[in-house]
Coordinates of C-alpha atoms in Angstrom, one line a residue:
X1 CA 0.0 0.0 0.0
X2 CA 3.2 2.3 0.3
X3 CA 2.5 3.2 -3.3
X4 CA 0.2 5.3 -5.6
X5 CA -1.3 1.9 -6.8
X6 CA -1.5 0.5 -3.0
X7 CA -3.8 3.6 -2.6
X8 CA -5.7 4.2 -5.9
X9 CA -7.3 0.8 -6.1
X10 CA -8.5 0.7 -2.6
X11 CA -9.5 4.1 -2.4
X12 CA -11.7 3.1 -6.0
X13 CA -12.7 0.2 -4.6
X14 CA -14.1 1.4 -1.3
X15 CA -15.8 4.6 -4.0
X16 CA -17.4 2.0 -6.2
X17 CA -18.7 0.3 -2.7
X18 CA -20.0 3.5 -1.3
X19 CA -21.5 3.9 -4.4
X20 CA -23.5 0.7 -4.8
X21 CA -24.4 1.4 -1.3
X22 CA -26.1 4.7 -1.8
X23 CA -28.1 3.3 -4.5
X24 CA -29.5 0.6 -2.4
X25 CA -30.0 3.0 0.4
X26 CA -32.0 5.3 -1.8
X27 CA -34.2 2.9 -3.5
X28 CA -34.9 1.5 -0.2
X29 CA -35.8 4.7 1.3
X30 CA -37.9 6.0 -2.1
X31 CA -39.8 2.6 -2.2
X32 CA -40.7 2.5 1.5
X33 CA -38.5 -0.9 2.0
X34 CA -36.7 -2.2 5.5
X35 CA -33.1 -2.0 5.5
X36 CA -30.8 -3.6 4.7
X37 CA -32.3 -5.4 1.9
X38 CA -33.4 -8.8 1.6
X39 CA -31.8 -11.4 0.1
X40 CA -32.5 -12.0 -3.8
X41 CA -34.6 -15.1 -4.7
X42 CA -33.1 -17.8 -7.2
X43 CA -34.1 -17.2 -10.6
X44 CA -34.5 -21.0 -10.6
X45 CA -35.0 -24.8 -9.0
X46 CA -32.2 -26.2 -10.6
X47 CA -28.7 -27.3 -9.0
X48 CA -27.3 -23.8 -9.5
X49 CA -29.9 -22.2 -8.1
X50 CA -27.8 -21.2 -4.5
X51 CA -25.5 -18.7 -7.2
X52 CA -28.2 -16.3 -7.1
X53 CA -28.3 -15.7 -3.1
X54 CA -24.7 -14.8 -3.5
X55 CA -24.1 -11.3 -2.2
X56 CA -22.3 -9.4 -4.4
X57 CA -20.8 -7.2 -2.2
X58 CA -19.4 -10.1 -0.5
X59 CA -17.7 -11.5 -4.0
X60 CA -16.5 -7.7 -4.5
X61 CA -14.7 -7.8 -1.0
X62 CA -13.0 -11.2 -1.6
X63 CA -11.6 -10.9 -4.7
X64 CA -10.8 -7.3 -4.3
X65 CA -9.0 -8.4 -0.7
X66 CA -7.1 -11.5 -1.7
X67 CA -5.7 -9.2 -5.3
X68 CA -4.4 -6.8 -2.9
X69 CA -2.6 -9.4 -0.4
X70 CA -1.3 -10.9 -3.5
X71 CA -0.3 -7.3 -4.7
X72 CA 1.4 -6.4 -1.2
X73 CA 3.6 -9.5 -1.3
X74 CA 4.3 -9.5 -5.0
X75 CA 5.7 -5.6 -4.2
X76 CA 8.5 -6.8 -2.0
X77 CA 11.7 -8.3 -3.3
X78 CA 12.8 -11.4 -1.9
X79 CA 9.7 -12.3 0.0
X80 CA 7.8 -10.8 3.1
X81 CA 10.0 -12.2 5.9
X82 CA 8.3 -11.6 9.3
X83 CA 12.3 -11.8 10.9
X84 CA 16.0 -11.5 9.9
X85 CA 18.6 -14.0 10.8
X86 CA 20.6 -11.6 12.7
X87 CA 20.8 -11.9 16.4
X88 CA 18.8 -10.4 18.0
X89 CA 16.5 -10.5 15.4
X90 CA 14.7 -8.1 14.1
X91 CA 10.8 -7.3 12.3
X92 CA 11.0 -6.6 8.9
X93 CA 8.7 -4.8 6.9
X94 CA 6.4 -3.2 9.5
X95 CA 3.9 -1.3 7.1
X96 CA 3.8 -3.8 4.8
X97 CA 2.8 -6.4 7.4
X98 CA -0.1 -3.7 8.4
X99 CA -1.0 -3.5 4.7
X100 CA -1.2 -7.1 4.6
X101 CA -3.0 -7.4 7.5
X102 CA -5.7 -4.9 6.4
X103 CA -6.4 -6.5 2.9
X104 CA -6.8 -10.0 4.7
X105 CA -9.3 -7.9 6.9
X106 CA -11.1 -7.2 3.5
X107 CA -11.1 -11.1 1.9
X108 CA -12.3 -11.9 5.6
X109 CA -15.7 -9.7 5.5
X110 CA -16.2 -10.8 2.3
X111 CA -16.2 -14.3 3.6
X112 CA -18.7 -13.7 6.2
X113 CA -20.9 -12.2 3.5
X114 CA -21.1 -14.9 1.5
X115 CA -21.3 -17.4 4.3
X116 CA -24.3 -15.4 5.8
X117 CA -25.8 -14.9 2.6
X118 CA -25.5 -18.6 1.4
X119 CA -24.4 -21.1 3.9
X120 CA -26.4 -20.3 6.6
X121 CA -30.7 -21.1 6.6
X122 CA -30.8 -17.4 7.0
X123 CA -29.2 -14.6 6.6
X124 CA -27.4 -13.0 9.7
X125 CA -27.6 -9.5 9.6
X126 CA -25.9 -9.2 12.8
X127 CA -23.1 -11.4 11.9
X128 CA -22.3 -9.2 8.9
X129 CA -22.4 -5.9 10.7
X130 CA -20.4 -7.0 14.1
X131 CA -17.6 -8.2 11.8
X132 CA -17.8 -5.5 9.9
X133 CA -17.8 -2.9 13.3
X134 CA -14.4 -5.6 14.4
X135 CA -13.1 -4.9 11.2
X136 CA -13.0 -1.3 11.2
X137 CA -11.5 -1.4 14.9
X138 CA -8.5 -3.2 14.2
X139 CA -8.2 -0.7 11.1
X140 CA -7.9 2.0 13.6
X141 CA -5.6 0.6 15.6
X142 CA -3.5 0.0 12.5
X143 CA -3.8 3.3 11.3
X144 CA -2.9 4.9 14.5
X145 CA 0.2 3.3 14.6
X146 CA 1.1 3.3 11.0
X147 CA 1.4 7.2 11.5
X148 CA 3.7 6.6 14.3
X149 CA 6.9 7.3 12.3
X150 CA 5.1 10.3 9.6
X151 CA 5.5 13.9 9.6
X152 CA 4.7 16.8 7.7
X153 CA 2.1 16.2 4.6
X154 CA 2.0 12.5 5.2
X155 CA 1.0 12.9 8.3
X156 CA -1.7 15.1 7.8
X157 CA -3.2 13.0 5.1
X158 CA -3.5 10.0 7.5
X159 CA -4.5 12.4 10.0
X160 CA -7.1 12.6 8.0
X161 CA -8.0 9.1 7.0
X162 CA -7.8 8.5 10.6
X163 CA -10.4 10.8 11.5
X164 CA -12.8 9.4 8.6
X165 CA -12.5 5.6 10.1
X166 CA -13.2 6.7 13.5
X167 CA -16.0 8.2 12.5
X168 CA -17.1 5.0 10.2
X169 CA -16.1 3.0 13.1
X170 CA -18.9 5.1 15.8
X171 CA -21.2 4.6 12.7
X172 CA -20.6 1.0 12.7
X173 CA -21.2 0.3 16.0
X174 CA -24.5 2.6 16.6
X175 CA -25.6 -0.1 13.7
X176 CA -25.3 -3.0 16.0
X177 CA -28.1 -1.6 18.1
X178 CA -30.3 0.2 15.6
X179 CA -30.0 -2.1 12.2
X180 CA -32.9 -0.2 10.0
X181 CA -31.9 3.1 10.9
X182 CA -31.5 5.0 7.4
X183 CA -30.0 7.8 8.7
X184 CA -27.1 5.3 9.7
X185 CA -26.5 4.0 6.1
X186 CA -26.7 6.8 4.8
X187 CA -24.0 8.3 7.1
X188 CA -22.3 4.8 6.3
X189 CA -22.6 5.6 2.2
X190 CA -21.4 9.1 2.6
X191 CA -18.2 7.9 4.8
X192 CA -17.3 5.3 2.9
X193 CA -17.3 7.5 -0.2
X194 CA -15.1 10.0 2.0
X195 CA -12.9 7.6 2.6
X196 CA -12.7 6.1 -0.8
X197 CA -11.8 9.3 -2.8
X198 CA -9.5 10.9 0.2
X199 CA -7.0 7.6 -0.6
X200 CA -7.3 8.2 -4.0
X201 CA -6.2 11.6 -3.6
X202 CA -3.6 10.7 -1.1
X203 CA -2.2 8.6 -3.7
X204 CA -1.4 11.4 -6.0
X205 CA -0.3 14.0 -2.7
X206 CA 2.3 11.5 -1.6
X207 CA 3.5 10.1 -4.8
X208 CA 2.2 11.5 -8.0
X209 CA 1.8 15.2 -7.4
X210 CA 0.1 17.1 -10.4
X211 CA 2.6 19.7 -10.8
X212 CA 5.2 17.6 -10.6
X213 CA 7.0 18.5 -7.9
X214 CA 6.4 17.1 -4.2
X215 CA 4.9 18.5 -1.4
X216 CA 6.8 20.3 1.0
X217 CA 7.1 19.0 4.6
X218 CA 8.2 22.2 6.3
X219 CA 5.9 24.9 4.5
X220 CA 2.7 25.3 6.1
X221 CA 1.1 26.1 3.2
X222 CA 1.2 23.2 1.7
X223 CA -0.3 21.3 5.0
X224 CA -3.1 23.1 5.0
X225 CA -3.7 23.0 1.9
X226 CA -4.3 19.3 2.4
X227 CA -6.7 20.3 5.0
X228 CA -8.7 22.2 2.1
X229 CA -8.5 19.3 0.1
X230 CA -10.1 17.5 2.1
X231 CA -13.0 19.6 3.1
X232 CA -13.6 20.0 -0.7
X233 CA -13.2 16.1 -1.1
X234 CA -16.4 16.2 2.0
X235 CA -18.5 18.6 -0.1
X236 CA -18.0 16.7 -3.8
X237 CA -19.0 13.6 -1.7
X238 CA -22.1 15.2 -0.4
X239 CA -23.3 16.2 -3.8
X240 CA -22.5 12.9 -4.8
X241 CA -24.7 11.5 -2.7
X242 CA -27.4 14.0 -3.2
X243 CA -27.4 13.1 -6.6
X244 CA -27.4 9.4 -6.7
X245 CA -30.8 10.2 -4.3
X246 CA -31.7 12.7 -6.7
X247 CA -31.5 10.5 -10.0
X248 CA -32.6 7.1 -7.9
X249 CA -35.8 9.3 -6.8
X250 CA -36.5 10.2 -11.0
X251 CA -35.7 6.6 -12.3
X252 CA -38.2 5.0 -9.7
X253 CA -40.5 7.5 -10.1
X254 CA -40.9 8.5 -13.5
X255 CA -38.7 5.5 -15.7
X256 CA -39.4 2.2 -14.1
X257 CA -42.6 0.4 -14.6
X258 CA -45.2 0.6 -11.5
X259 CA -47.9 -1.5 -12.3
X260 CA -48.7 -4.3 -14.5
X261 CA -51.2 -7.5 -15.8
X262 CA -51.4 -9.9 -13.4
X263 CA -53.9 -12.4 -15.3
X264 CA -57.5 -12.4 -17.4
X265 CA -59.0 -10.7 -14.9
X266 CA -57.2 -7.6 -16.1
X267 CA -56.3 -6.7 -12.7
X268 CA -53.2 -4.4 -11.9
X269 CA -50.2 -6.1 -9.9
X270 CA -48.1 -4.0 -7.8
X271 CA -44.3 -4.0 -9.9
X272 CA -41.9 -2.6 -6.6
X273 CA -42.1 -4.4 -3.2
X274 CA -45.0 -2.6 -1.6
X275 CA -44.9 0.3 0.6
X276 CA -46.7 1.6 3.7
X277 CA -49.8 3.2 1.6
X278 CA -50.0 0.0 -0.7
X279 CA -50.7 -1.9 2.3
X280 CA -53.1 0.4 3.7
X281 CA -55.1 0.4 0.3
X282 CA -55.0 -3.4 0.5
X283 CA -56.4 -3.6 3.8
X284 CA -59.0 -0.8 3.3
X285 CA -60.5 -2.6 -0.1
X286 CA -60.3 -6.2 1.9
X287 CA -62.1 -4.8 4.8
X288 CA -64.9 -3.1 2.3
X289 CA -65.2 -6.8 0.6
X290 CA -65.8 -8.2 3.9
X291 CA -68.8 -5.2 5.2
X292 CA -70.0 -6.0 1.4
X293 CA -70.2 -9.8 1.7
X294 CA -72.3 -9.4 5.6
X295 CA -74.4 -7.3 3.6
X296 CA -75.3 -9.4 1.0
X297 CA -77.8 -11.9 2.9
X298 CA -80.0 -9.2 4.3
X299 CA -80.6 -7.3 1.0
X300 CA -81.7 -10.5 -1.1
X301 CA -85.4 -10.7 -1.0
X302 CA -87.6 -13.7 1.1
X303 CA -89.3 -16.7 -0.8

């Protein structure tokens, strides 16, 4: 991860996810649904039927985990040796042993997804989000000694990051005991996109400056100018997320189907999983069925 790679492709991954979160987060909020979502039925009976309850965000974090612990050890020459042979011996490779440690973190909550999501006879919400609030502990910890031995700009930018984790790390854990609060994932979303675009941009700070020149350690202009950075990645983020709500609220609304056939009788099937009202309306017309049918006997006329 001490690269501009190491911290582009998890800053686009952890993007894409906060992406694909907002988007369920939205369409669950527009069409009245409980969070998180439910599991996807199989498409079909057949023996392969169990690859549709996959979650996908649980593939996304496997892969995306085990290519980066694959890319960590592939970066360093000779192998990742825990010790050297000299006496006393001594640790090699401290951050890269972090690194390592933080993609296997990754392939790990992936794992529980997909066991949650497929192995077990249901799915275990709980599961998911304590590992996930576990995860993002030991990721602080990590951090906050990773920027033990950092100064000037680098330390402000994982400053920073540090600051964003504990803040997805409260979040996290506020979700153990409040599950379907959407204020929650949507502070989750928005923090996870934070994140996501603040690594990216720490990628090209640290190694890949656009001018073409580093950053200087000892002017003070130049650290807080990484502080404004970052407030302006915060606000880009925001409107991101105000217009993924924004276009999800059109699409449903105005694009996607709401109603259709259900059969002869020419009656209209809800499309979306039904809302609050829906249910209402469905309970108001059975009730009226029901004061109809009582009805009935006492208006037909005697022998």
């Amino acid at each position: 991860m001490g690269t501009f790679i190491g911290h582009v492709y998890p800053g686009l991954f952890l993007v894409l996810y906060g992406l694909h979160q907002a988007v369920a987060v939205s369409r669950a909020m527009i069409n009245g649904t409980p969070l998180p979502c439910p599991p996807r039925a199989p498409r079909n009976k057949g023996r392969w039927a169990w690859l549709w309850t996959l979650s996908y965000a649980g593939l996304l974090k496997t892969a995306a985990g085990s290519l980066l612990v694959a890319y960590e050890i592939s970066c360093v020459e000779g192998g990742l040796v825990l010790m050297d042979r000299q006496l006393p011996p001594r640790f090699m490779y401290p951050h890269e042993w972090q690194h390592l440690t933080m993609f296997a973190l990754l392939a790990l909550l992936g794992c529980v997804e997909l066991a949650s999501s497929s192995l077990l006879p249901r799915r275990c919400v709980a599961l998911e989000k304590g590992a996930l609030a576990l995860a993002f502990y030991e990721l602080l910890l990590l951090l906050g000694s990773h920027v033990k031995d950092s100064s000037g700009v680098e330390l402000q930018v994982h400053a920073l990051l540090l600051l964003v984790v504990l803040l997805l790390t409260l979040v996290l854990t506020a979700q153990l005991w409040a599950p379907a609060a959407c204020q929650l994932w949507l502070m989750e979303s928005f923090l996870f996109l934070v994140m996501g675009s603040w690594l990216v941009q720490a990628g090209f700070i640290l190694y890949r400056p656009i001018s073409g020149f580093p950053w200087q350690d000892d002017d003070i202009g130049d650290i807080m100018f990484v502080t404004t950075f970052f407030c302006w990645h915060v606000l880009a983020d925001a409107l991101c997320l105000l217009a993924v709500h924004g276009f999800s609220f059109f699409w449903l609304r105005c694009c996607s189907p709401r109603s259709e056939p259900a059969g002869p009788t020419g009656a209209l099937r809800h499309a979306g999983p039904p809302g609050p009202l829906y249910v209402l309306l469905q309970e108001a017309e059975q009730s009226e069925k029901e004061e109809g049918a009582l009805l009935l006997p006492q208006a037909q006329p005697g022998p």
